[in-house]
Amino acid sequence: MRTTEVLFEPGRQDIVVTRDFGAPPDVVFAAMTDPALIPRWWGSRRFETTVERMDVRRGGLWRFVARHREPAAGQPPTPYAFWGVYHDVVPGSLIVSTLQFEMGGPGRLQLVTDTFEPAGDGGTRYTNVSLFQSIEDRDGWIPTGMESGIRESHDLLDALIGVTR
Amino acid sequence: MRTTEVLFEPGRQDIVVTRDFGAPPDVVFAAMTDPALIPRWWGSRRFETTVERMDVRRGGLWRFVARHREPAAGQPPTPYAFWGVYHDVVPGSLIVSTLQFEMGGPGRLQLVTDTFEPAGDGGTRYTNVSLFQSIEDRDGWIPTGMESGIRESHDLLDALIGVTR
């Protein structure tokens, strides 16, 4: 069973996420950047995610809206909007992008670096580094449940890649 | 005489630059984002700067090439290329952009936040925060002469704004 590691190193302003996938980098990259697949893994099962825009190229814009599948009783589902731009895209290898969380709260702006490297068994070592504007912004992001959410999202993506190959 | 302050706080991954300008935010913003003016202030007098691209809008690309005005004897002037994308642009108020230094070396990738706030005397308090991927990346940027370069660049811009108003 592959698992996702989430690392918060003391004294740094970033979160480093690593995960091995059982398919080569070009396949993992293609799956992660497919707007049609995003609602099936991104944000985990807790959220229903809508891709409003996802133009994966340098200068391209992206915007996702996530809604709780099980909102509090009597309340409409709160939409959470995330958006940003792609700074650099190297197919099968690298994505550098910005992420802005549209609501108030910690870590509203992040610089995100995704790298895809071949692993020994024909798989991929995927690394995601989210850089925050301060250590406090980063630490404020942790109690949001992002860690379990990322693990579940990656499990869903791993399963999807297995099915779609 | 207005001066530019450059702050490297211990334990942080950013450089914070502040400067007061003697014109309101919309005027300072307009001057800073005018491609025709860039060669007259950006990079200080030490460099001759060419604007290859500067599309100041969300998702727009920018690319500047700077050459030493006085290269080492017998050597062609080394070009330094900088490029990035605009994440967010609010005229007269905010620019969030990425900056990548194309050559090897420290601090190759930065997330840059420029804010323009009204100051008491009809002027502008300008703040520039450059966020680096590590403290080491940030610290490696300091001995490049960036501090004196920024001060001189801001002095040139201040003079330009005085002339062009």
Short mmCIF file of C-alpha atoms in Angstrom, two decimals:
data_model
loop_
_atom_site.label_atom_id
_atom_site.label_comp_id
_atom_site.label_asym_id
_atom_site.label_seq_id
_atom_site.Cartn_x
_atom_site.Cartn_y
_atom_site.Cartn_z
CA MET A 1 0.00 0.00 0.00
CA ARG A 2 1.46 3.33 -1.01
CA THR A 3 1.00 6.24 1.39
CA THR A 4 1.32 9.98 1.20
CA GLU A 5 3.85 11.69 3.48
CA VAL A 6 3.12 15.21 4.70
CA LEU A 7 6.10 17.06 6.19
CA PHE A 8 5.99 20.30 8.19
CA GLU A 9 9.61 21.07 9.04
CA PRO A 10 10.16 23.47 11.98
CA GLY A 11 11.38 26.94 11.00
CA ARG A 12 10.28 26.62 7.38
CA GLN A 13 7.38 28.27 5.56
CA ASP A 14 6.40 25.27 3.46
CA ILE A 15 4.59 21.95 3.53
CA VAL A 16 6.22 19.12 1.59
CA VAL A 17 4.00 16.28 0.39
CA THR A 18 5.46 13.15 -1.23
CA ARG A 19 3.69 10.17 -2.76
CA ASP A 20 4.67 7.26 -4.95
CA PHE A 21 2.28 6.30 -7.74
CA GLY A 22 2.30 3.00 -9.64
CA ALA A 23 2.48 4.51 -13.12
CA PRO A 24 5.17 6.46 -15.01
CA PRO A 25 5.46 10.28 -14.71
CA ASP A 26 3.72 11.09 -18.00
CA VAL A 27 0.66 9.04 -16.95
CA VAL A 28 0.48 10.59 -13.44
CA PHE A 29 1.00 14.07 -14.87
CA ALA A 30 -1.74 13.54 -17.48
CA ALA A 31 -4.19 12.29 -14.84
CA MET A 32 -3.49 15.18 -12.43
CA THR A 33 -3.92 17.81 -15.13
CA ASP A 34 -7.13 16.40 -16.62
CA PRO A 35 -10.01 18.75 -15.70
CA ALA A 36 -12.53 15.93 -16.23
CA LEU A 37 -10.85 13.82 -13.52
CA ILE A 38 -10.42 16.58 -10.88
CA PRO A 39 -13.93 16.14 -9.34
CA ARG A 40 -13.15 12.43 -8.84
CA TRP A 41 -10.11 12.91 -6.57
CA TRP A 42 -9.21 16.54 -5.75
CA GLY A 43 -10.44 17.63 -2.32
CA SER A 44 -11.25 14.07 -1.23
CA ARG A 45 -14.75 12.60 -0.82
CA ARG A 46 -15.70 15.34 1.67
CA PHE A 47 -16.06 17.88 -1.12
CA GLU A 48 -17.82 18.14 -4.42
CA THR A 49 -15.38 20.01 -6.66
CA THR A 50 -16.29 21.98 -9.77
CA VAL A 51 -13.58 22.98 -12.23
CA GLU A 52 -14.47 26.44 -13.50
CA ARG A 53 -11.20 26.90 -15.33
CA MET A 54 -8.01 24.87 -15.77
CA ASP A 55 -5.71 26.02 -18.52
CA VAL A 56 -2.51 24.10 -17.79
CA ARG A 57 0.13 26.23 -19.55
CA ARG A 58 2.43 29.10 -18.59
CA GLY A 59 0.17 32.06 -17.77
CA GLY A 60 -2.96 29.89 -17.80
CA LEU A 61 -5.59 30.40 -15.10
CA TRP A 62 -7.26 27.80 -12.89
CA ARG A 63 -10.23 28.02 -10.54
CA PHE A 64 -11.94 25.26 -8.54
CA VAL A 65 -14.98 25.55 -6.29
CA ALA A 66 -15.40 22.92 -3.56
CA ARG A 67 -18.60 22.34 -1.59
CA HIS A 68 -19.03 20.12 1.50
CA ARG A 69 -20.99 17.02 0.55
CA GLU A 70 -22.49 16.96 4.04
CA PRO A 71 -23.09 20.57 5.13
CA ALA A 72 -24.25 21.41 8.65
CA ALA A 73 -27.97 20.74 9.19
CA GLY A 74 -30.20 23.42 7.70
CA GLN A 75 -27.30 25.27 6.10
CA PRO A 76 -26.54 25.57 2.39
CA PRO A 77 -23.19 24.02 1.44
CA THR A 78 -20.47 26.67 1.83
CA PRO A 79 -18.52 27.01 -1.39
CA TYR A 80 -14.74 27.28 -1.05
CA ALA A 81 -13.07 28.84 -4.08
CA PHE A 82 -9.40 28.30 -4.96
CA TRP A 83 -7.72 29.90 -7.94
CA GLY A 84 -4.33 30.79 -9.34
CA VAL A 85 -2.09 30.92 -12.37
CA TYR A 86 0.44 28.53 -13.84
CA HIS A 87 3.98 29.95 -13.70
CA ASP A 88 5.64 27.03 -15.46
CA VAL A 89 4.51 23.72 -16.93
CA VAL A 90 6.84 20.99 -18.21
CA PRO A 91 4.66 18.02 -19.27
CA GLY A 92 5.46 14.83 -17.36
CA SER A 93 7.90 16.62 -15.07
CA LEU A 94 7.03 19.96 -13.44
CA ILE A 95 4.20 22.34 -12.56
CA VAL A 96 4.81 25.63 -10.72
CA SER A 97 1.64 27.49 -9.90
CA THR A 98 0.07 29.94 -7.48
CA LEU A 99 -2.88 29.10 -5.25
CA GLN A 100 -5.15 31.63 -3.60
CA PHE A 101 -7.88 30.64 -1.16
CA GLU A 102 -10.64 33.15 -1.81
CA MET A 103 -12.06 33.27 1.71
CA GLY A 104 -10.28 34.85 4.68
CA GLY A 105 -8.14 32.75 6.93
CA PRO A 106 -4.62 31.39 7.05
CA GLY A 107 -2.38 30.76 4.10
CA ARG A 108 -4.52 32.53 1.55
CA LEU A 109 -1.67 32.72 -0.97
CA GLN A 110 0.72 29.90 -1.81
CA LEU A 111 3.42 29.14 -4.38
CA VAL A 112 3.10 25.48 -5.30
CA THR A 113 5.77 23.32 -6.97
CA ASP A 114 4.82 19.85 -8.23
CA THR A 115 7.57 17.56 -9.49
CA PHE A 116 7.18 14.14 -11.11
CA GLU A 117 10.26 11.90 -11.12
CA PRO A 118 10.64 8.34 -12.38
CA ALA A 119 10.76 5.81 -9.53
CA GLY A 120 12.65 2.51 -9.70
CA ASP A 121 9.66 0.25 -10.38
CA GLY A 122 8.30 2.12 -13.42
CA GLY A 123 6.33 4.35 -11.07
CA THR A 124 6.50 7.98 -10.08
CA ARG A 125 7.82 9.83 -7.05
CA TYR A 126 5.52 12.85 -6.84
CA THR A 127 6.51 15.82 -4.66
CA ASN A 128 4.30 18.82 -3.88
CA VAL A 129 5.81 21.82 -2.08
CA SER A 130 3.40 24.53 -0.89
CA LEU A 131 5.22 27.71 0.11
CA PHE A 132 3.38 30.09 2.47
CA GLN A 133 3.94 33.77 3.21
CA SER A 134 4.86 33.04 6.85
CA ILE A 135 5.34 30.13 9.26
CA GLU A 136 2.08 31.24 10.97
CA ASP A 137 0.20 31.07 7.65
CA ARG A 138 1.54 27.56 7.12
CA ASP A 139 0.74 26.43 10.66
CA GLY A 140 -2.76 27.87 10.36
CA TRP A 141 -3.38 25.63 7.38
CA ILE A 142 -2.62 22.40 9.25
CA PRO A 143 -5.74 22.11 11.48
CA THR A 144 -8.02 22.47 8.44
CA GLY A 145 -7.88 18.72 7.88
CA MET A 146 -5.66 19.20 4.84
CA GLU A 147 -3.40 16.31 5.83
CA SER A 148 -6.07 13.60 5.84
CA GLY A 149 -7.70 15.27 2.84
CA ILE A 150 -4.50 15.05 0.79
CA ARG A 151 -3.95 11.39 1.72
CA GLU A 152 -7.48 10.47 0.70
CA SER A 153 -7.25 12.52 -2.50
CA HIS A 154 -4.06 10.72 -3.50
CA ASP A 155 -5.62 7.33 -2.74
CA LEU A 156 -8.54 8.23 -5.01
CA LEU A 157 -6.15 9.41 -7.75
CA ASP A 158 -4.06 6.25 -7.43
CA ALA A 159 -7.17 4.12 -7.88
CA LEU A 160 -8.29 6.25 -10.85
CA ILE A 161 -4.91 5.87 -12.55
CA GLY A 162 -5.13 2.11 -12.08
CA VAL A 163 -8.56 2.08 -13.76
CA THR A 164 -7.87 4.49 -16.60
CA ARG A 165 -4.51 3.07 -17.76
CA MET B 1 15.26 62.73 1.05
CA ARG B 2 13.22 59.54 0.86
CA THR B 3 15.09 56.25 1.27
CA THR B 4 14.35 52.62 0.59
CA GLU B 5 14.41 50.20 3.52
CA VAL B 6 15.43 46.58 2.91
CA LEU B 7 14.58 44.14 5.69
CA PHE B 8 15.87 40.57 6.08
CA GLU B 9 14.25 39.26 9.23
CA PRO B 10 15.97 36.23 10.85
CA GLY B 11 14.09 32.96 10.50
CA ARG B 12 11.95 34.16 7.60
CA GLN B 13 12.12 33.28 3.91
CA ASP B 14 11.40 36.75 2.57
CA ILE B 15 12.92 40.14 1.90
CA VAL B 16 10.67 43.12 2.68
CA VAL B 17 11.39 46.38 0.85
CA THR B 18 9.55 49.62 1.72
CA ARG B 19 9.77 53.03 0.10
CA ASP B 20 7.76 56.22 0.23
CA PHE B 21 7.13 58.00 -3.05
CA GLY B 22 5.98 61.60 -3.43
CA ALA B 23 2.98 60.89 -5.64
CA PRO B 24 -0.33 59.09 -5.06
CA PRO B 25 -0.69 55.31 -5.49
CA ASP B 26 -2.28 55.44 -8.95
CA VAL B 27 0.63 57.52 -10.28
CA VAL B 28 3.32 55.28 -8.72
CA PHE B 29 1.50 52.15 -9.90
CA ALA B 30 1.19 53.53 -13.45
CA ALA B 31 4.89 54.44 -13.57
CA MET B 32 6.02 51.05 -12.23
CA THR B 33 3.92 49.12 -14.72
CA ASP B 34 4.85 51.16 -17.80
CA PRO B 35 7.10 49.00 -20.02
CA ALA B 36 8.51 52.13 -21.70
CA LEU B 37 9.83 53.40 -18.35
CA ILE B 38 11.34 50.12 -17.08
CA PRO B 39 14.75 50.60 -18.83
CA ARG B 40 15.07 54.01 -17.12
CA TRP B 41 14.92 52.71 -13.52
CA TRP B 42 14.63 48.91 -13.12
CA GLY B 43 17.97 47.24 -12.34
CA SER B 44 19.68 50.55 -11.57
CA ARG B 45 22.30 52.28 -13.77
CA ARG B 46 24.55 49.20 -13.65
CA PHE B 47 22.32 47.36 -16.11
CA GLU B 48 20.77 48.00 -19.46
CA THR B 49 17.33 46.41 -19.26
CA THR B 50 15.24 45.26 -22.20
CA VAL B 51 11.53 44.52 -21.72
CA GLU B 52 10.73 41.54 -23.92
CA ARG B 53 7.24 41.12 -22.50
CA MET B 54 5.16 42.85 -19.83
CA ASP B 55 1.47 42.06 -19.89
CA VAL B 56 0.29 43.42 -16.52
CA ARG B 57 -2.93 41.45 -15.94
CA ARG B 58 -3.90 38.22 -14.22
CA GLY B 59 -2.16 35.43 -16.16
CA GLY B 60 -0.04 37.87 -18.15
CA LEU B 61 3.62 37.06 -18.73
CA TRP B 62 6.65 39.29 -18.21
CA ARG B 63 10.30 38.89 -19.21
CA PHE B 64 13.18 41.34 -18.78
CA VAL B 65 16.78 40.90 -19.92
CA ALA B 66 19.45 42.90 -18.10
CA ARG B 67 23.03 43.39 -19.33
CA HIS B 68 25.95 44.94 -17.39
CA ARG B 69 26.71 48.36 -18.82
CA GLU B 70 30.39 47.84 -17.98
CA PRO B 71 31.22 44.16 -18.58
CA ALA B 72 34.60 42.70 -17.66
CA ALA B 73 37.35 43.64 -20.14
CA GLY B 74 37.29 41.62 -23.35
CA GLN B 75 34.04 39.86 -22.41
CA PRO B 76 30.63 40.30 -24.00
CA PRO B 77 28.03 41.64 -21.55
CA THR B 78 26.40 38.68 -19.76
CA PRO B 79 22.62 38.81 -20.16
CA TYR B 80 20.55 38.06 -17.06
CA ALA B 81 17.00 37.02 -17.85
CA PHE B 82 14.12 37.34 -15.37
CA TRP B 83 10.57 36.24 -16.12
CA GLY B 84 7.32 35.31 -14.48
CA VAL B 85 3.56 35.60 -14.51
CA TYR B 86 1.10 37.95 -12.87
CA HIS B 87 -1.10 36.16 -10.33
CA ASP B 88 -3.17 39.20 -9.42
CA VAL B 89 -3.29 42.85 -10.47
CA VAL B 90 -5.43 45.52 -8.77
CA PRO B 91 -4.61 48.87 -10.45
CA GLY B 92 -3.25 51.46 -8.02
CA SER B 93 -3.16 48.96 -5.18
CA LEU B 94 -1.69 45.46 -5.62
CA ILE B 95 0.47 43.28 -7.84
CA VAL B 96 1.19 39.63 -7.00
CA SER B 97 3.59 37.98 -9.42
CA THR B 98 6.17 35.26 -9.77
CA LEU B 99 9.83 35.90 -10.60
CA GLN B 100 12.23 33.36 -11.97
CA PHE B 101 15.91 34.07 -12.46
CA GLU B 102 16.84 32.09 -15.55
CA MET B 103 20.45 31.37 -14.66
CA GLY B 104 21.57 29.01 -11.89
CA GLY B 105 22.21 30.37 -8.43
CA PRO B 106 20.30 31.28 -5.32
CA GLY B 107 16.68 32.28 -5.12
CA ARG B 108 15.79 31.29 -8.66
CA LEU B 109 12.05 31.34 -7.95
CA GLN B 110 10.23 33.99 -5.94
CA LEU B 111 6.65 34.99 -5.16
CA VAL B 112 6.50 38.79 -5.16
CA THR B 113 3.79 40.94 -3.56
CA ASP B 114 3.75 44.69 -4.29
CA THR B 115 1.33 46.90 -2.37
CA PHE B 116 0.65 50.59 -2.89
CA GLU B 117 -0.99 52.43 0.03
CA PRO B 118 -1.84 56.13 0.36
CA ALA B 119 0.58 57.96 2.66
CA GLY B 120 -0.34 61.00 4.75
CA ASP B 121 1.20 63.63 2.52
CA GLY B 122 -0.54 62.64 -0.72
CA GLY B 123 2.27 60.21 -1.40
CA THR B 124 2.53 56.43 -1.48
CA ARG B 125 3.91 53.84 0.92
CA TYR B 126 5.17 51.11 -1.41
CA THR B 127 5.95 47.65 -0.02
CA ASN B 128 7.59 44.81 -1.94
CA VAL B 129 7.75 41.34 -0.36
CA SER B 130 9.88 38.73 -2.15
CA LEU B 131 9.22 35.23 -0.84
CA PHE B 132 11.94 32.61 -1.43
CA GLN B 133 11.80 28.81 -1.36
CA SER B 134 14.16 28.65 1.63
CA ILE B 135 16.07 30.90 4.04
CA GLU B 136 19.27 29.79 2.26
CA ASP B 137 17.85 30.89 -1.11
CA ARG B 138 17.00 34.26 0.37
CA ASP B 139 20.38 34.68 2.05
CA GLY B 140 22.15 33.73 -1.18
CA TRP B 141 20.40 36.61 -2.92
CA ILE B 142 21.74 39.27 -0.53
CA PRO B 143 25.44 39.40 -1.59
CA THR B 144 24.42 39.97 -5.24
CA GLY B 145 24.31 43.70 -4.64
CA MET B 146 20.51 43.68 -4.78
CA GLU B 147 20.20 46.02 -1.79
CA SER B 148 22.14 48.94 -3.27
CA GLY B 149 20.61 48.14 -6.67
CA ILE B 150 17.06 48.45 -5.30
CA ARG B 151 17.83 51.74 -3.54
CA GLU B 152 19.28 53.24 -6.70
CA SER B 153 16.41 51.90 -8.83
CA HIS B 154 13.87 53.51 -6.50
CA ASP B 155 15.78 56.80 -6.56
CA LEU B 156 15.68 56.75 -10.36
CA LEU B 157 11.95 55.93 -10.34
CA ASP B 158 11.24 58.69 -7.82
CA ALA B 159 13.03 61.20 -10.06
CA LEU B 160 11.16 59.90 -13.12
CA ILE B 161 7.80 60.26 -11.39
CA GLY B 162 8.72 63.84 -10.48
CA VAL B 163 9.51 64.61 -14.13
CA THR B 164 6.60 62.81 -15.77
CA ARG B 165 3.83 64.13 -13.52
#
